[in-house]
Short mmCIF file of C-alpha atoms in Angstrom, two decimals:
data_model
loop_
_atom_site.label_atom_id
_atom_site.label_comp_id
_atom_site.label_asym_id
_atom_site.label_seq_id
_atom_site.Cartn_x
_atom_site.Cartn_y
_atom_site.Cartn_z
CA MET A 60 75.41 102.85 81.14
CA SER A 61 77.34 106.23 81.17
CA VAL A 62 75.24 108.86 80.37
CA THR A 63 78.53 110.97 79.31
CA GLU A 64 80.36 110.69 75.88
CA GLN A 65 83.52 108.71 75.62
CA SER A 66 85.90 111.74 74.97
CA VAL A 67 88.91 110.96 72.04
CA LYS A 68 91.92 109.37 73.46
CA VAL A 69 95.48 109.50 72.17
CA SER A 70 98.81 107.57 73.14
CA VAL A 71 100.89 110.18 75.66
CA SER A 72 103.87 109.13 73.25
CA ASN A 73 102.41 111.90 70.82
CA LEU A 74 103.79 114.09 73.37
CA GLN A 75 106.85 115.75 72.31
CA GLY A 76 110.60 116.74 74.26
CA ASP A 77 110.31 118.19 77.91
CA HIS A 78 106.62 117.14 77.90
CA LEU A 79 106.75 113.42 77.39
CA PHE A 80 109.78 113.14 79.39
CA ALA A 81 108.32 115.05 82.43
CA PHE A 82 105.28 112.59 82.61
CA ASN A 83 107.13 109.54 81.34
CA ARG A 84 109.53 110.01 84.37
CA THR A 85 106.67 111.05 86.75
CA LEU A 86 104.39 108.58 86.40
CA SER A 87 107.27 105.52 86.04
CA SER A 88 108.18 107.06 89.38
CA VAL A 89 104.90 106.71 91.22
CA LEU A 90 104.36 103.30 89.60
CA SER A 91 107.47 102.41 91.44
CA THR A 92 106.16 103.05 95.08
CA ALA A 93 105.24 100.38 97.46
CA LEU A 94 101.98 102.83 97.93
CA ALA A 95 101.32 101.86 94.24
CA GLU A 96 102.00 98.20 94.65
CA ARG A 97 99.76 98.17 98.08
CA THR A 98 96.86 100.07 95.92
CA PHE A 99 96.99 97.48 93.16
CA ALA A 100 97.13 94.35 95.32
CA GLN A 101 94.23 95.39 97.15
CA ILE A 102 91.93 96.11 93.56
CA ILE A 103 93.56 92.70 92.28
CA ASP A 104 91.94 91.16 95.45
CA GLY A 105 88.60 92.70 95.21
CA LEU A 106 88.88 93.49 98.88
CA PRO A 107 90.06 96.71 100.78
CA THR A 108 92.38 96.32 103.49
CA ARG A 109 91.06 97.59 106.89
CA ASP A 110 93.60 100.23 107.12
CA ASP A 111 93.34 101.70 103.14
CA VAL A 112 89.71 101.48 102.98
CA GLY A 113 89.07 105.42 103.34
CA TYR A 114 85.84 106.15 105.11
CA PHE A 115 82.69 104.32 105.90
CA PRO A 116 80.63 104.77 109.01
CA THR A 117 80.22 101.51 109.06
CA TYR A 118 82.09 98.62 106.82
CA SER A 119 81.57 94.86 106.42
CA LYS A 120 83.41 92.50 108.87
CA GLU A 121 85.16 91.12 105.79
CA ILE A 122 87.04 94.43 105.79
CA ALA A 123 87.71 94.31 109.07
CA ASP A 124 89.45 91.23 109.10
CA ASN A 125 91.27 91.84 106.29
CA THR A 126 95.13 93.28 107.65
CA ALA A 127 96.67 92.81 104.86
CA SER A 128 96.65 91.81 100.78
CA SER A 129 96.81 88.26 99.60
CA LEU A 130 100.81 87.01 98.42
CA GLU A 131 99.34 86.37 94.90
CA ALA A 132 97.83 89.72 94.77
CA MET A 133 100.91 91.48 95.90
CA GLU A 134 102.96 89.63 93.59
CA ALA A 135 100.29 90.23 90.88
CA ALA A 136 100.79 93.94 91.54
CA ARG A 137 104.52 93.90 91.57
CA ARG A 138 104.62 92.35 88.08
CA LEU A 139 101.99 95.00 86.92
CA ARG A 140 103.78 97.89 88.28
CA GLU A 141 107.34 96.57 86.69
CA ASN A 142 105.87 95.80 83.27
CA PHE A 143 103.58 98.76 82.81
CA ASN A 144 104.69 100.83 79.75
CA THR A 145 103.86 104.24 80.72
CA PHE A 146 104.34 105.22 76.98
CA SER A 147 101.16 103.28 76.41
CA THR A 148 99.16 105.47 78.60
CA LEU A 149 95.73 106.77 77.10
CA VAL A 150 94.70 110.51 77.76
CA ASP A 151 91.58 112.83 76.26
CA VAL A 152 93.43 114.59 73.26
CA LYS A 153 92.15 118.05 74.85
CA LEU A 154 94.37 117.37 78.15
CA ALA A 155 96.93 116.43 76.35
CA GLN A 156 97.13 119.19 73.80
CA ALA A 157 96.70 121.69 77.00
CA TYR A 158 99.83 120.11 78.66
CA GLN A 159 102.05 120.10 75.41
CA ASN A 160 100.78 124.48 74.76
CA THR A 161 102.64 125.15 78.19
CA LEU A 162 106.02 126.50 78.69
CA PRO A 163 108.31 123.45 79.27
CA TRP A 164 109.17 124.05 83.25
CA SER A 165 106.84 126.82 83.69
CA ARG A 166 104.23 127.01 86.75
CA GLU A 167 101.32 125.88 84.09
CA PHE A 168 103.39 123.47 83.31
CA TYR A 169 103.50 121.62 86.61
CA MET A 170 99.49 122.14 87.08
CA ARG A 171 98.81 120.48 83.76
CA LEU A 172 100.96 117.77 84.52
CA LEU A 173 99.75 117.23 87.63
CA GLU A 174 96.28 117.08 86.05
CA MET A 175 98.10 114.51 83.47
CA LEU A 176 99.43 112.44 86.47
CA ALA A 177 95.99 112.44 88.30
CA VAL A 178 93.39 111.08 85.47
CA ALA A 179 96.64 108.57 84.43
CA TRP A 180 96.71 107.33 87.61
CA HIS A 181 93.31 107.23 88.02
CA ASP A 182 92.53 105.46 84.60
CA ILE A 183 95.46 102.74 85.40
CA ALA A 184 93.16 101.67 88.54
CA ALA A 185 90.16 101.73 86.71
CA LEU A 186 91.35 99.33 84.09
CA VAL A 187 92.89 97.15 86.67
CA TYR A 188 89.81 96.77 88.43
CA ALA A 189 88.20 96.05 85.36
CA ASN A 190 90.29 93.43 84.05
CA THR A 191 90.66 91.71 87.64
CA GLN A 192 86.69 91.48 89.04
CA PRO A 193 85.53 90.52 91.19
CA GLY A 194 89.36 89.67 92.77
CA LEU A 195 90.75 86.88 94.08
CA ARG A 196 89.37 87.02 97.28
CA ARG A 197 85.87 86.82 95.89
CA GLU A 198 86.58 83.46 93.71
CA GLY A 199 84.02 81.33 94.66
CA GLN A 200 81.80 83.52 95.69
CA GLY A 201 78.09 83.76 93.97
CA LEU A 202 76.99 87.10 92.47
CA GLU A 203 74.19 87.42 95.52
CA GLN A 204 77.04 86.76 97.96
CA ARG A 205 78.84 89.82 96.70
CA LEU A 206 76.28 91.82 96.39
CA ALA A 207 75.35 91.05 100.17
CA ALA A 208 79.18 92.13 101.33
CA LEU A 209 78.79 95.39 99.29
CA GLU A 210 75.67 96.60 101.52
CA GLY A 211 74.28 98.46 98.88
CA ARG A 212 77.58 100.22 97.71
CA PRO A 213 78.60 100.12 93.86
CA THR A 214 82.13 98.87 95.40
CA ASP A 215 84.18 98.67 98.41
CA PHE A 216 86.99 101.14 96.82
CA MET A 217 85.07 103.94 97.14
CA HIS A 218 85.47 107.73 98.15
CA GLU A 219 81.95 108.15 99.54
CA ASP A 220 81.45 111.49 97.47
CA TYR A 221 82.27 109.77 94.00
CA HIS A 222 80.01 106.82 93.23
CA ASP A 223 77.75 108.77 90.53
CA LEU A 224 78.64 105.41 88.37
CA GLN A 225 75.70 106.44 85.82
CA GLN A 226 76.85 109.33 84.47
CA TYR A 227 80.92 107.88 84.67
CA PRO A 228 82.56 107.08 81.37
CA LYS A 229 83.99 103.57 83.04
CA GLY A 230 80.98 102.95 85.46
CA VAL A 231 82.14 101.52 88.49
CA ALA A 232 85.62 101.49 87.43
CA ASP A 233 85.62 105.08 87.76
CA VAL A 234 84.51 104.94 91.29
CA VAL A 235 87.67 102.63 91.97
CA GLY A 236 89.71 105.19 90.17
CA TYR A 237 88.52 108.16 92.22
CA TRP A 238 89.40 105.75 95.56
CA ALA A 239 92.62 105.47 94.19
CA GLU A 240 93.58 109.01 93.90
CA TYR A 241 92.52 109.35 97.56
CA ARG A 242 95.06 106.16 98.03
CA LEU A 243 97.92 108.28 96.35
CA PHE A 244 97.28 112.24 96.75
CA GLY A 245 95.28 112.32 99.81
CA GLY A 246 91.92 113.00 98.05
CA VAL A 247 90.43 113.27 94.73
CA VAL A 248 92.24 115.96 92.67
CA LEU A 249 90.32 119.01 91.57
CA PHE A 250 91.48 122.29 90.01
CA ASP A 251 89.74 125.65 89.78
CA ARG A 252 88.33 125.65 86.27
CA GLY A 253 87.78 129.50 85.84
CA GLU A 254 85.31 130.74 84.39
CA SER A 255 86.01 128.77 80.83
CA GLY A 256 85.85 125.51 82.65
CA THR A 257 88.95 124.09 81.29
CA ASP A 258 91.83 126.37 83.11
CA CYS A 259 93.98 124.62 86.11
CA LYS A 260 94.44 128.04 88.32
CA ARG A 261 94.62 126.39 91.70
CA VAL A 262 94.81 122.69 93.17
CA LEU A 263 92.49 121.59 95.29
CA LEU A 264 91.96 117.76 96.97
CA HIS A 265 88.76 116.39 97.94
CA PRO A 266 89.62 114.26 100.82
CA VAL A 267 87.48 111.30 102.58
CA GLY A 268 85.76 111.53 105.76
CA GLY A 269 83.19 114.54 105.92
CA PHE A 270 86.44 116.83 105.35
CA ARG A 271 86.04 119.98 103.23
CA ILE A 272 88.01 120.37 100.00
CA PHE A 273 91.14 121.97 100.32
CA GLN A 274 93.55 124.02 98.33
CA LEU A 275 97.35 123.05 98.18
CA SER A 276 99.64 125.82 99.40
CA GLU A 277 102.38 127.47 97.04
CA SER A 278 104.85 125.04 99.64
CA GLN A 279 102.85 122.00 98.56
CA ILE A 280 103.17 123.00 94.83
CA GLN A 281 106.67 123.67 95.39
CA GLN A 282 107.23 120.07 96.57
CA PHE A 283 105.82 118.67 93.39
CA VAL A 284 107.75 120.89 91.50
CA ASP A 285 110.96 119.89 93.21
CA TYR A 286 109.96 116.12 92.97
CA VAL A 287 109.65 116.46 89.28
CA GLN A 288 113.01 118.50 89.14
CA GLN A 289 114.78 116.27 90.81
CA LEU A 290 113.49 113.26 88.73
CA ALA A 291 114.88 114.75 85.66
CA GLU A 292 118.09 115.12 87.13
CA THR A 293 118.79 111.44 88.51
CA ALA A 294 117.58 107.88 88.24
CA GLN A 295 117.71 107.20 91.75
CA ASP A 296 114.32 106.74 93.63
CA ILE A 297 113.11 110.13 95.02
CA GLN A 298 110.46 110.31 97.56
CA LEU A 299 106.66 111.06 96.56
CA PRO A 300 105.23 114.33 97.53
CA PHE A 301 102.42 112.62 98.35
CA PRO A 302 99.44 111.97 100.12
CA VAL A 303 99.14 115.69 101.38
CA SER A 304 97.25 116.82 104.08
CA ALA A 305 95.66 120.48 104.44
CA GLU A 306 97.89 123.17 105.95
CA LYS A 307 95.80 124.61 109.07
CA TYR A 308 95.25 128.06 107.31
CA THR A 309 94.43 127.16 103.74
CA TYR A 310 91.69 127.91 101.57
CA ARG A 311 88.90 125.53 102.26
CA VAL A 312 85.43 125.08 100.53
CA ASP A 313 81.73 123.01 101.49
CA PRO A 314 81.76 120.32 98.64
CA PHE A 315 78.35 121.24 98.10
CA ASP A 316 79.32 125.06 96.73
CA ALA A 317 82.45 123.66 95.03
CA MET A 318 81.40 123.38 91.34
CA ALA A 319 79.58 126.90 91.60
CA LEU A 320 82.74 128.26 92.22
CA ASN A 321 84.09 126.29 89.13
CA ILE A 322 86.02 124.08 91.28
CA TYR A 323 86.37 120.24 89.73
CA ARG A 324 88.26 118.30 87.36
CA ASP A 325 85.11 117.03 85.06
CA LYS A 326 81.47 118.44 85.27
CA TYR A 327 80.11 114.98 85.87
CA GLU A 328 82.17 113.41 88.86
CA ARG A 329 79.53 114.40 90.96
CA ILE A 330 75.92 115.22 91.35
CA ILE A 331 75.01 118.08 93.46
CA PRO A 332 71.33 117.76 95.10
CA LYS A 333 69.37 120.76 95.03
CA ASP A 334 69.42 121.38 98.93
CA ARG A 335 72.46 122.02 100.92
CA PRO A 336 72.73 118.50 102.87
CA ALA A 337 72.52 118.94 106.60
CA ARG A 338 75.48 117.83 108.25
CA CYS A 339 75.15 116.10 111.63
CA VAL A 340 79.13 116.74 112.66
CA GLN A 341 81.38 119.26 111.43
CA ARG A 342 85.48 118.57 111.25
CA LEU A 343 86.81 121.25 113.67
CA ALA A 344 89.94 121.00 111.79
CA ASP A 345 88.29 122.31 108.56
CA PHE A 346 87.20 125.49 110.94
CA PRO A 347 90.69 126.99 111.90
CA GLU A 348 89.79 129.99 113.49
CA LEU A 349 87.31 128.02 115.61
CA GLN A 350 89.76 126.39 117.00
CA ASP A 351 92.21 129.03 118.00
CA ALA A 352 89.18 130.56 119.59
CA LEU A 353 88.26 127.62 121.65
CA VAL A 354 92.03 127.60 122.96
CA HIS A 355 91.72 131.08 123.48
CA VAL A 356 88.44 130.39 125.67
CA ASN A 357 90.17 127.17 127.03
CA ARG A 358 93.16 129.65 128.09
CA ASP A 359 91.07 132.08 129.67
CA ASP A 360 88.98 129.82 132.18
#
């Protein structure tokens, strides 16, 4: 059972004016994409495809052999996204109020909208998992067989740094939600919460694969702003500004240090170890200055 207290939820239909309009159009647009359909289909199957699983040093032969979701799961995912009522989405009352309190179309408005979108997407994926587990590909398997396939993991839908299910409100379903964030955004969506613990000063992503947390650049934030504005002006499909990759010289932070710097979405999302974990491998892409130095050294040789 989770040790996290359940928050009070309200329907987004309680939002007013531009705030409701922008949220509804943005979430509807995300749910209409092939990426959403593919993500939900894998959850419905109970088995990720080998190209979308994320990052594990090793993963099962079952995943390695899974090149595509089943037709039944794809059809179920298509029906889900076509029939989903975005107005029925439930969010934390404090989150909804923080969004409603922003000035429409201001920078803070878009930052809070992105937070609303991340939370809603996470919760929808968690709900799909809760309603379809163990999944179509797991039907007929006994509990022992399913646990053996997981090889000690709580689920195959997992970001390797977000698995502290004992303190998640939805348990394993939240683990799946964090994986879904990686699929859509390129990582778990975090914010610079400031000293208050509630601000949205900066947007950051925590990618898979041992990479450091990185900050979205102003141009990447502007791409999201442009996306929302275009959705407000047309009924046509607009290409998603996600997933996002780190720009070369963007601000980065080690996951061990992030919470001490007030970088998180919810404090319960990760348990920080007492001692800094030893890292056998550092990603060169996380250290652009070192990359540049190596280039200069090679040129001088």
